[in-house]
Coordinates of C-alpha atoms in Angstrom, one line a residue:
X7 CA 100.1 -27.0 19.6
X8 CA 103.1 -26.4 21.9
X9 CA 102.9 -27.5 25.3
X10 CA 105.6 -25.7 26.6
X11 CA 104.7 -23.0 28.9
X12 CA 107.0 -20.6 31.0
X13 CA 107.2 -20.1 34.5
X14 CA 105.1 -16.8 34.8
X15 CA 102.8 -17.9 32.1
X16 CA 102.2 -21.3 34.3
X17 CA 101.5 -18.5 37.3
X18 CA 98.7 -17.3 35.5
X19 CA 97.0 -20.7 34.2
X20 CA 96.6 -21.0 37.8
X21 CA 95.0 -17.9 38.3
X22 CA 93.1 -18.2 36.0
X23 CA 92.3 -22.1 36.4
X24 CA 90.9 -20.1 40.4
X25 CA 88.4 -18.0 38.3
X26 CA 84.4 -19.3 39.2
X27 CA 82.4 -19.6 35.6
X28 CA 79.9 -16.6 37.5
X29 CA 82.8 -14.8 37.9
X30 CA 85.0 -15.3 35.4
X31 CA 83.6 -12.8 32.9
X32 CA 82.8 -9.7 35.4
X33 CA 86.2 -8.5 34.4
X34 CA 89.5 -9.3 33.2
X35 CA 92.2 -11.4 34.6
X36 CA 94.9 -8.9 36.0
X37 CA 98.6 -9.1 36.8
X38 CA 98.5 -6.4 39.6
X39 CA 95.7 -5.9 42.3
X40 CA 93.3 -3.1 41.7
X41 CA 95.0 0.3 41.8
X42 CA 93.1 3.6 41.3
X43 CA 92.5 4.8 37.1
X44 CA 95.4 7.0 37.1
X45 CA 98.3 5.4 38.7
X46 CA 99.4 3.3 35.4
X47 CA 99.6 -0.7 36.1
X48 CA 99.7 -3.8 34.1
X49 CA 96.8 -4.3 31.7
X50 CA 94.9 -7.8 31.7
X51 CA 96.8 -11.2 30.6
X52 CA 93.1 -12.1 29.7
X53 CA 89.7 -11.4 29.9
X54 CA 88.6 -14.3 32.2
X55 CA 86.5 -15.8 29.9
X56 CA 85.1 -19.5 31.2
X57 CA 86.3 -21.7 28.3
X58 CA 89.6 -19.8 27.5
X59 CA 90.4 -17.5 30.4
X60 CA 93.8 -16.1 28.8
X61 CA 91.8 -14.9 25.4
X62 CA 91.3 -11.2 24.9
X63 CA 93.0 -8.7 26.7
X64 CA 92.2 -5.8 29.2
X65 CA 93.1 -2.5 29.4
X66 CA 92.2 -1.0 26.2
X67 CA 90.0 -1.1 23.3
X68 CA 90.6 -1.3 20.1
X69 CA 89.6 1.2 17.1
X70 CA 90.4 -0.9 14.0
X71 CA 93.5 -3.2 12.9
X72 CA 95.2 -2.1 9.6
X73 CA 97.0 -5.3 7.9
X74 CA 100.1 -4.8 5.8
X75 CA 100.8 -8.2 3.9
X76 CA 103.5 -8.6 1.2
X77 CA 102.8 -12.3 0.1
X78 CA 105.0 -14.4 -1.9
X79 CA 103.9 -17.7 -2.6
X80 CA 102.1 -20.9 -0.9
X81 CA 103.7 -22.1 1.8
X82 CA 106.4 -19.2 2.3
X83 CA 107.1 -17.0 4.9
X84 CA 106.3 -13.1 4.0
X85 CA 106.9 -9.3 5.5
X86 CA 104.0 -8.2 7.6
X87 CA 103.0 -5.8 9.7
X88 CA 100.0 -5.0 12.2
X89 CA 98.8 -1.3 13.3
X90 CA 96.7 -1.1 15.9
X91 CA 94.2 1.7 17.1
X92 CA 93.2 1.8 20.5
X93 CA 92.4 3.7 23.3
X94 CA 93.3 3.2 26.7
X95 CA 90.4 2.3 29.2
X96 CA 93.0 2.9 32.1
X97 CA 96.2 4.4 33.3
X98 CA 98.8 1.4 31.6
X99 CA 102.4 0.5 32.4
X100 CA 102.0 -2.4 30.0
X101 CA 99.5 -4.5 27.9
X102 CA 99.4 -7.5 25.9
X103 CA 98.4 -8.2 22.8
X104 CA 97.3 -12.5 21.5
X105 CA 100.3 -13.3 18.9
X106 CA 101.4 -16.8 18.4
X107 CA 103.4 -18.8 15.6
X108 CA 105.4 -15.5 13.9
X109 CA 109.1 -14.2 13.7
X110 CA 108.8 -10.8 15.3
X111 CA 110.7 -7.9 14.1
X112 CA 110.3 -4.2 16.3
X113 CA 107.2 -3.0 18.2
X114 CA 106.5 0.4 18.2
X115 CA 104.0 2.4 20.4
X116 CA 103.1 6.1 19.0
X117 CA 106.1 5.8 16.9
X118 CA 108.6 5.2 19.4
X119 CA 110.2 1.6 20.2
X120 CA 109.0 -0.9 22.9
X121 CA 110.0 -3.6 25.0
X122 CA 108.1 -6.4 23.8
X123 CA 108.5 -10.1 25.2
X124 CA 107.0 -13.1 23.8
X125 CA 105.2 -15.3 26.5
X126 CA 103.5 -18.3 25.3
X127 CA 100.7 -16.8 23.1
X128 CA 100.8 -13.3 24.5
X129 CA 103.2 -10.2 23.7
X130 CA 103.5 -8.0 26.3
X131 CA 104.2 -4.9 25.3
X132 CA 105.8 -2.1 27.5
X133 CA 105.7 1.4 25.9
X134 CA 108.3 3.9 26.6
X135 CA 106.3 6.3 28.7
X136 CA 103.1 5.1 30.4
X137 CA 99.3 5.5 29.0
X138 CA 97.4 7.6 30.4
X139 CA 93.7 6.5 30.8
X140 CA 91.6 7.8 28.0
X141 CA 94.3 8.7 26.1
X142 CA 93.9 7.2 22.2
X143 CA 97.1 5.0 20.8
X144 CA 98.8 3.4 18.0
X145 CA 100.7 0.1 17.9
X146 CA 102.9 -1.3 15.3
X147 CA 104.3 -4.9 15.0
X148 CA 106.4 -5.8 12.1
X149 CA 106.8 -9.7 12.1
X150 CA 107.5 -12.2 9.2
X151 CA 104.1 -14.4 8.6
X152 CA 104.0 -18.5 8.3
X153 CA 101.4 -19.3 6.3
X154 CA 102.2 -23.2 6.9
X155 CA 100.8 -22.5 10.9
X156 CA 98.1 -24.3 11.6
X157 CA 96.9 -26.2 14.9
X158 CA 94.1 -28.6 15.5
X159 CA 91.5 -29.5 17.6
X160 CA 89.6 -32.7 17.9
X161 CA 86.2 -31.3 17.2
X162 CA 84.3 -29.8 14.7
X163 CA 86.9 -27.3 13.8
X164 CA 89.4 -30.1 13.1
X165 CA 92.3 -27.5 11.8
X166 CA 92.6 -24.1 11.7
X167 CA 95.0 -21.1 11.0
X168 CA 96.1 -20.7 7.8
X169 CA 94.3 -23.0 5.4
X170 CA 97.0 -23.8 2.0
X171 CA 95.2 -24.2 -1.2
X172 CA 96.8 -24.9 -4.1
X173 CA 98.1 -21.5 -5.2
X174 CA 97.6 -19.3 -1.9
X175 CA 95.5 -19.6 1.2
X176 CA 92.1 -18.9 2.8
X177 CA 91.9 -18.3 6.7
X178 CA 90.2 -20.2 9.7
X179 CA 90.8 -18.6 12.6
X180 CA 88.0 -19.5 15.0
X181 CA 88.0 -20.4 17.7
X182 CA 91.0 -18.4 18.6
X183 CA 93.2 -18.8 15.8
X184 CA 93.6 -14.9 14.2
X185 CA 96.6 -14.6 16.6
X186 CA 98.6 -16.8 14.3
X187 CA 97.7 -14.8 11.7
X188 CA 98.2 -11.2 13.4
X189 CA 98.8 -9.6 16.6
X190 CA 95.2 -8.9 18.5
X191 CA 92.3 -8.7 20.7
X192 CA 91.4 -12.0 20.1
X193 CA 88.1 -12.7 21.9
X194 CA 84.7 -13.0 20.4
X195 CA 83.3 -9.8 22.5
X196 CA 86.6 -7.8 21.1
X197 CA 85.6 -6.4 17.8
X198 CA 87.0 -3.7 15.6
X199 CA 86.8 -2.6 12.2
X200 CA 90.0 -4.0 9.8
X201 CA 91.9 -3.0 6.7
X202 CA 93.8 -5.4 4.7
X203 CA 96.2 -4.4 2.4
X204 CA 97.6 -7.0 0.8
X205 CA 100.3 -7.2 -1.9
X206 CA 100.3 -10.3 -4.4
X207 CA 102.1 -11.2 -7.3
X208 CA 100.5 -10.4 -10.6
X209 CA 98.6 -13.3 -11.5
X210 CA 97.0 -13.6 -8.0
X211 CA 94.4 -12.0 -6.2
X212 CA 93.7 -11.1 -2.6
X213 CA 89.9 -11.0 -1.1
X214 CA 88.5 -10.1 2.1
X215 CA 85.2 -9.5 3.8
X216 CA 84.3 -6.1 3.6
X217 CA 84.5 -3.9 0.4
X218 CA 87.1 -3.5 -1.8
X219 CA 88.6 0.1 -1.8
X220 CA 91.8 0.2 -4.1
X221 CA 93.6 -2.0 -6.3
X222 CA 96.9 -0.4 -7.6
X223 CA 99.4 -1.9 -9.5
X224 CA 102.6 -1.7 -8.6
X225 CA 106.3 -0.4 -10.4
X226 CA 107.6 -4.4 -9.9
X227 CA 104.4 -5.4 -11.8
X228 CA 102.8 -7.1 -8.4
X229 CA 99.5 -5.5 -7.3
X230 CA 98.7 -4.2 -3.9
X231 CA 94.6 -5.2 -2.7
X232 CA 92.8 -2.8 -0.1
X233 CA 89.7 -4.3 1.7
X234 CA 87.3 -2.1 4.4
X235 CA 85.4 -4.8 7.2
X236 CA 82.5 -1.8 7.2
X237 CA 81.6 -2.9 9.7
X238 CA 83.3 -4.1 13.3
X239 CA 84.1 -7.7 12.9
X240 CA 85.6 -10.1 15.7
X241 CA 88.9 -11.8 15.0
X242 CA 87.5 -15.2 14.7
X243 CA 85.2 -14.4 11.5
X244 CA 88.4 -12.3 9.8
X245 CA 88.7 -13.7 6.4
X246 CA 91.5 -13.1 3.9
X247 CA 92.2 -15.3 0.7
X248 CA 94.6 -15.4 -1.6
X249 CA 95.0 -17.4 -5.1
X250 CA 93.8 -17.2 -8.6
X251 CA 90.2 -16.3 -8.2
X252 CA 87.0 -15.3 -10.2
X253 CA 84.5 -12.9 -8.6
X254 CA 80.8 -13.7 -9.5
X255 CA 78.6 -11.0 -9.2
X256 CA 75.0 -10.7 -8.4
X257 CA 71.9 -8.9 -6.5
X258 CA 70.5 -10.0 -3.4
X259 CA 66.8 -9.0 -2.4
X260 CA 66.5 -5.0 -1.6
X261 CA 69.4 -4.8 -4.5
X262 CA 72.3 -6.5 -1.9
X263 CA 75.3 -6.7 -3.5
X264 CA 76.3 -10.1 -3.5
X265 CA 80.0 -11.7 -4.7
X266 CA 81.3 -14.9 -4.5
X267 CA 84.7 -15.7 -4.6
X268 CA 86.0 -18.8 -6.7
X269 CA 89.1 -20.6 -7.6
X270 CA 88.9 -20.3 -11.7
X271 CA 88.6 -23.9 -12.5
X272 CA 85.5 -24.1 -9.8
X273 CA 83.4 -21.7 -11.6
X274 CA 81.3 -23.7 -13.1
X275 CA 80.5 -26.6 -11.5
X276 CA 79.4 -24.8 -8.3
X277 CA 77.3 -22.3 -10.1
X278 CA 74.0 -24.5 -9.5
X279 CA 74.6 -24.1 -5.7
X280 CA 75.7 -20.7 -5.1
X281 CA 73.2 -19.6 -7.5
X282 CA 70.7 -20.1 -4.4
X283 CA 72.3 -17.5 -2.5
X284 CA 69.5 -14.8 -2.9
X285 CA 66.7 -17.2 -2.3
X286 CA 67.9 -18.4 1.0
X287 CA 68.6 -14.4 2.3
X288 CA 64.9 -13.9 1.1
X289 CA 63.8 -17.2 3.4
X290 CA 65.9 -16.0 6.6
X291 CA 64.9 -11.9 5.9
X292 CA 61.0 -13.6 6.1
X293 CA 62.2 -15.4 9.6
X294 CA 64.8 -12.9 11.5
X295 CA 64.3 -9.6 9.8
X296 CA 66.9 -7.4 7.1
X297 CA 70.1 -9.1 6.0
X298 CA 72.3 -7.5 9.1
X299 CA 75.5 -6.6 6.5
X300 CA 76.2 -4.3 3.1
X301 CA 76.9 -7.0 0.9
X302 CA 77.3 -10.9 1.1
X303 CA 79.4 -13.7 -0.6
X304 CA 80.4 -17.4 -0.9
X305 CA 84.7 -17.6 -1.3
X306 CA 85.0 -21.3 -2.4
X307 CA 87.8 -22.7 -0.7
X308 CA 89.8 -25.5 -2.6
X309 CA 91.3 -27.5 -0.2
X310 CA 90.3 -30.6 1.6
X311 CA 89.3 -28.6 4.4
X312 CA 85.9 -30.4 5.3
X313 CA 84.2 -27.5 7.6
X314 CA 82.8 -24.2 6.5
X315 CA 82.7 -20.8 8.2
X316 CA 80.9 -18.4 8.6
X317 CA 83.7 -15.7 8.0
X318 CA 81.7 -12.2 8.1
X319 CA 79.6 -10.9 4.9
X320 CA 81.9 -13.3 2.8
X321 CA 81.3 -17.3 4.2
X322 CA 84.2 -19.9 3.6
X323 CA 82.2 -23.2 1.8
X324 CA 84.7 -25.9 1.0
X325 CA 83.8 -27.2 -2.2
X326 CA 83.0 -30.2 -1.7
X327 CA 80.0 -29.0 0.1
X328 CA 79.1 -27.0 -3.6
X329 CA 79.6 -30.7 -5.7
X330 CA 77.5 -32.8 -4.2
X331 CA 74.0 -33.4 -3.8
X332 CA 72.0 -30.5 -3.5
X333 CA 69.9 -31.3 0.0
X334 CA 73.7 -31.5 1.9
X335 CA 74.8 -28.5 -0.1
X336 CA 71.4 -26.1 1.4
X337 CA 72.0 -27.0 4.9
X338 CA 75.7 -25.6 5.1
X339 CA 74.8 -22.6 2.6
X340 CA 72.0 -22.0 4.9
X341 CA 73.9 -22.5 8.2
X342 CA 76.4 -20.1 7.3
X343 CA 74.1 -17.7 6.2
X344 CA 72.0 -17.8 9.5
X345 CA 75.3 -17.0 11.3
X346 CA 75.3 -13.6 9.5
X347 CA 72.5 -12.6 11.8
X348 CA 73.4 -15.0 14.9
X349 CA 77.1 -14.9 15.5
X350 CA 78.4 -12.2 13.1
X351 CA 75.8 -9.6 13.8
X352 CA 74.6 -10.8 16.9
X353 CA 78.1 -11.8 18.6
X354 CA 78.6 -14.1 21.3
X355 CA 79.5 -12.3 24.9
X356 CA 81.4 -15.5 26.0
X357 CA 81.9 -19.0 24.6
X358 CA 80.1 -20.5 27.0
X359 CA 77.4 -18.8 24.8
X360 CA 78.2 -20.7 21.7
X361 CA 75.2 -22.2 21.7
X362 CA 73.2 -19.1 21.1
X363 CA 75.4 -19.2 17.4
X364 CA 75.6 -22.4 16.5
X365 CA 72.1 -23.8 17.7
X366 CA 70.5 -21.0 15.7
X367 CA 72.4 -21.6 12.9
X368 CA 71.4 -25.5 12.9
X369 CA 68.0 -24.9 14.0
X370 CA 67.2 -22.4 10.8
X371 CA 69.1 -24.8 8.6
X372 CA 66.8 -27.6 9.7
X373 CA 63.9 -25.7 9.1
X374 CA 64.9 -24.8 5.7
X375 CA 66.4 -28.6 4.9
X376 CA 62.6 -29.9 6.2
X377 CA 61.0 -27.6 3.5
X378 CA 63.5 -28.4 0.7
X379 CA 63.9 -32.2 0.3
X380 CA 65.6 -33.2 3.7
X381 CA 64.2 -35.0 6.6
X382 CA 61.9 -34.0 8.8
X383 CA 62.5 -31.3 11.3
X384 CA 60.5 -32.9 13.8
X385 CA 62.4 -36.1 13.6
X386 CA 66.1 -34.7 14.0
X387 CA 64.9 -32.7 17.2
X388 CA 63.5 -36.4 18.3
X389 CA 66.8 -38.0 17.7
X390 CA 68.7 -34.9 18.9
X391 CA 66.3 -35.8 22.3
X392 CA 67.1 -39.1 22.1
X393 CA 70.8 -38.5 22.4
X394 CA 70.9 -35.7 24.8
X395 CA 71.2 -36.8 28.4
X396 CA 74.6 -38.7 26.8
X397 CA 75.6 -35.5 25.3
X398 CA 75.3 -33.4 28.4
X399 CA 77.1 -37.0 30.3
X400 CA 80.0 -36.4 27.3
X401 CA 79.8 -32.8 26.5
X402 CA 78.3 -31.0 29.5
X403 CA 75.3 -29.0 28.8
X404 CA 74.6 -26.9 26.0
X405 CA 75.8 -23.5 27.8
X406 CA 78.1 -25.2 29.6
X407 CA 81.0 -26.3 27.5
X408 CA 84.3 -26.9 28.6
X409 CA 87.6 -25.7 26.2
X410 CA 87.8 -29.4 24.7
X411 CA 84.1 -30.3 23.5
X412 CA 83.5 -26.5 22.4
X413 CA 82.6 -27.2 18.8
X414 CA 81.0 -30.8 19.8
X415 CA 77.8 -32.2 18.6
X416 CA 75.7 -30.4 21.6
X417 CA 76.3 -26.9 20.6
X418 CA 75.0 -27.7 17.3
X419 CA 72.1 -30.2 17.1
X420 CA 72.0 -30.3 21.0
X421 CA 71.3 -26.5 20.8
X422 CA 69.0 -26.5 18.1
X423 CA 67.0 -28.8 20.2
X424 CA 66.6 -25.9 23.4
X425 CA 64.9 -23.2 20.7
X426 CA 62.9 -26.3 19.4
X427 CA 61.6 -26.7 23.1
X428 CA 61.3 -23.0 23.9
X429 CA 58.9 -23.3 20.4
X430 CA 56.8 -25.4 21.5
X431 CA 56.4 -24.0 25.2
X432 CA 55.5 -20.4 23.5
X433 CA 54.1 -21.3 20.3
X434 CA 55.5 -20.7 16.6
X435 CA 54.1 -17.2 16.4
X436 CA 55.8 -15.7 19.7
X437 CA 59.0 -17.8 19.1
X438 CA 59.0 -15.8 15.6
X439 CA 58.9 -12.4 18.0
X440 CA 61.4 -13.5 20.1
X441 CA 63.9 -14.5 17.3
X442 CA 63.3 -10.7 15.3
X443 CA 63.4 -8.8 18.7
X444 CA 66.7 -11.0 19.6
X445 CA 68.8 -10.1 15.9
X446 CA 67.3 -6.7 16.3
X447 CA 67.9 -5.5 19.4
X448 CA 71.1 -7.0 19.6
X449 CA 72.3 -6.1 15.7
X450 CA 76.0 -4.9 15.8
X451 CA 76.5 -6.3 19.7
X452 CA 77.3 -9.0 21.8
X453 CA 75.0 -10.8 24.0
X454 CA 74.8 -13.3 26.3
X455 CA 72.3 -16.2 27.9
X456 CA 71.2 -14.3 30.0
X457 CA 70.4 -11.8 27.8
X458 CA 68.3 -14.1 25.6
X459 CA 66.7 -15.3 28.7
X460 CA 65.7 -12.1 29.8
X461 CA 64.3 -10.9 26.3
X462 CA 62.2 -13.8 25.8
X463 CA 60.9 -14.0 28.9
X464 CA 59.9 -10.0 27.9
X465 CA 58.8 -10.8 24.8
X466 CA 56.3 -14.1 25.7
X467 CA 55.0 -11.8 28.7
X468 CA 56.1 -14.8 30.9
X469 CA 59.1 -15.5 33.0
X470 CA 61.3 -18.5 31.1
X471 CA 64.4 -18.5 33.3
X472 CA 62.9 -21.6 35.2
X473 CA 61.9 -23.2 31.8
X474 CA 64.9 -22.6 29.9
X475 CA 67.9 -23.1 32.8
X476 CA 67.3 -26.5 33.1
X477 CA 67.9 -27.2 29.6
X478 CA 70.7 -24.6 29.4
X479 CA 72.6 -26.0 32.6
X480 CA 71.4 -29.0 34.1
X481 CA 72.9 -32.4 34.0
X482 CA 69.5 -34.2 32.5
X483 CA 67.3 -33.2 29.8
X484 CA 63.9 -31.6 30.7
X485 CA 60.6 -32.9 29.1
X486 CA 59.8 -31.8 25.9
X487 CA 56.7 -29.8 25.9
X488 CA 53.7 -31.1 23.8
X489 CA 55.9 -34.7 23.2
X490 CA 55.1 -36.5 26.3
X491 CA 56.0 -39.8 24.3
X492 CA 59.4 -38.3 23.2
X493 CA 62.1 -40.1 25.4
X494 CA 65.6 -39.7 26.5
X495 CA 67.9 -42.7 26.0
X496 CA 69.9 -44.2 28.9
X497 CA 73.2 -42.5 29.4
X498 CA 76.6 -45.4 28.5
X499 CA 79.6 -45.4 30.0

């Protein structure tokens, strides 16, 4: 990752560096004070958000993204092209969009050319006439796209970006890594439908989440690929791969389509695993309600990539994960799965409210693992209790992560272990309540902590704010209800 920054871009770290965490997400970071909706101004260099404040972008919202990709080979640069449908939520002189790590080519704004300047990870964009407020619009970026860009982080993600396998890639774009891939509203709480339309050379296919809508061969003998989201997707679970691939095909309770994706030679020996597919959407349908998506898959990605993702209605599962034993195999298959409701369906409002994600996602996975061969629920939330008052010491608290420990061990186990507390203050059969209410009143938005707060505080008929803030926010870990013997281990260093 490039450390260089320019001067204005240094300007607005700072700003954004002066933005308070209960502040921070009220509204987006502006260039320009406040001027009234129809005198055009500078849309938002970021949406404020606590953990990165220069994600996202204000000023509009985006309708859907149509990708153009004309891929060549592993490794190579290729032709691309971004359109953009928006609409202007107020009167704009300019706007940026997230875009990092490609060769751009022309920038055009209802068909006419813009001034477009590249300034660290952000293009700002300066159309021709002004926006008017309201007023719907269309963006085109033509660039060249390196699939070799990839950056890393020392966490759970490790690296991500374009992922190379062997003959093609697969993507890993969270946290923030789709604007390496294509020019965007990259923020969790930013979604927006997308089309890929990828070309590939004959031999070689292109997948990605959604439905496939066209597949037409073209005069030079390569074939163009044309895939529909559905449904809104944020830029972090976009998924596109691209290599010689088998699609499996089966049926999913309630008849759910369901197709995995699989390098050809891989066919076979992760069949056992993936095979489980419609018995653990039956196990989280009894738990959080109807599967949230139309259809569902597993693209096996071969590469040494040692972290799955939960990539929407099509999850990324290194194989590795699929050829080893089978208790290790459930738990991510699960894991990803759960994230279809909380994550993909149920989007995160900030990432400061990553936990809501990932500690769901662990927390069902445990539950599963305990009923399946693995250890005991009861004892991992022990240990996790164990560990905790070091985690909050090295991590901060589960909803209070800071940019560098995002994807550290506190928003997983760490954030299993609040739910598993919030279970036993309210009992199995109202925490069940509170879980369905949460996936269903929220299905196809974001949400925050509070707003979990709030609704299961509604739900048990009892307020939890004091209950659950201290495990949420403070700087020790609370007593765990109905474990008076459980103990928290002395903080080092």
């Amino acid at each position: 990752m490039s450390t260089f920054r320019t001067p204005r871009r240094r300007a607005r770290l700072i700003l954004a560096a002066a933005i308070t965490v209960a502040a921070a997400f009220t509204g987006p970071v502006s260039r320009a004070a406040s001027s009234p909706s129809d005198v055009p101004s500078p849309g938002a260099a970021g949406l404020g958000d606590p953990v990165f404040p220069l994600d996202g972008n204000g000023g509009y919202e985006v309708s859907r993204y149509i990708l153009d990709f004309d891929w060549q080979a592993p490794k190579t640069p290729f032709e691309a092209s971004t359109t953009i449908r928006a609409t202007a939520t107020q009167a704009l002189s300019r706007f940026d969009l997230d875009f990092a790590g490609n060769t751009l080519h022309t920038v055009t704004v209802n068909g006419r050319t813009a001034a477009a300047e590249r300034d660290g990870d952000e293009l700002v964009i300066t159309p021709k006439t002004p926006l008017a407020r309201g007023r719907a619009f269309t963006v085109k970026v033509t660039y060249t796209a390196d699939p070799t860009r990839i950056r890393h982080r020392d966490d759970a993600i490790e690296d991500y970006g374009w992922i190379p396998t062997p003959d093609g890639t697969v993507l890993y774009p969270q946290p923030d890594g789709a604007k390496m891939i294509f020019p965007s509203n990259d923020h969790p709480s930013r979604r927006a439908p997308i089309t890929f339309r990828v070309t590939t050379p004959a031999g070689l296919t292109a997948v990605a989440g959604g439905r496939l809508t066209d597949r037409a061969e073209q005069a030079d003998g390569r074939v163009r690929w044309t895939y529909d989201s559905e449904q809104p997707v944020a830029t972090q679970l976009a998924q596109l791969a691209i290599g010689r691939f088998t699609f499996v095909d089966s049926t999913g309770p309630h008849g759910l389509p369901i197709r995995d994706v699989v390098p050809d030679d891989l066919v076979a020996p992760t069949a056992r695993y993936r095979g489980l597919t419609a018995e653990h959407i039956a196990w989280l349908e009894e738990r959080l309600g109807p599967y949230p998506f139309d259809r569902y898959g597993l693209l096996v990605g071969d590469t040494d990539l040692g972290v799955a993702l939960e990539t929407q209605t099509l999850s990324l599962i290194p194989k590795a994960d699929l050829l080893g034993d089978r208790v290790g195999a459930e738990r991510n298959l699960v894991h990803e799965l759960a994230h279809q409701w909380t994550g993909d369906s149920v989007g995160i409002r900030t990432w400061s409210d990553l936990w809501l994600s990932e500690g769901h996602a662990r927390f069902y996975e445990r539950l599963y693992s305990e009923a399946h061969g693995g250890v005991s629920f009861e004892e991992t939330m022990r240990t996790a209790y164990a560990s905790h008052d070091q985690w909050r010491h090295d991590y901060g608290a589960p909803a209070e992560p800071t940019e560098p420990n995002l994807f550290k061990r506190m928003r997983y186990d760490g954030s299993a272990l609040v739910l598993y507390a919030l279970r036993e203050k309210v009992g199995e059969e109202t925490f069940g309540k509170i879980e369905r209410a949460w996936v269903t009143k929220y299905r196809g938005r974001t949400a925050s902590t509070r707003d979990y707060i709030d609704l299961a505080s509604k739900v048990a008929g009892q307020e939890l704010d004091g209950f659950l803030r201290p495990w949420l926010y403070g700087a020790k870990t609370p007593p765990m209800p109905n474990h008076p013997d459980w103990v928290v281990d002395p903080v080092q260093g």
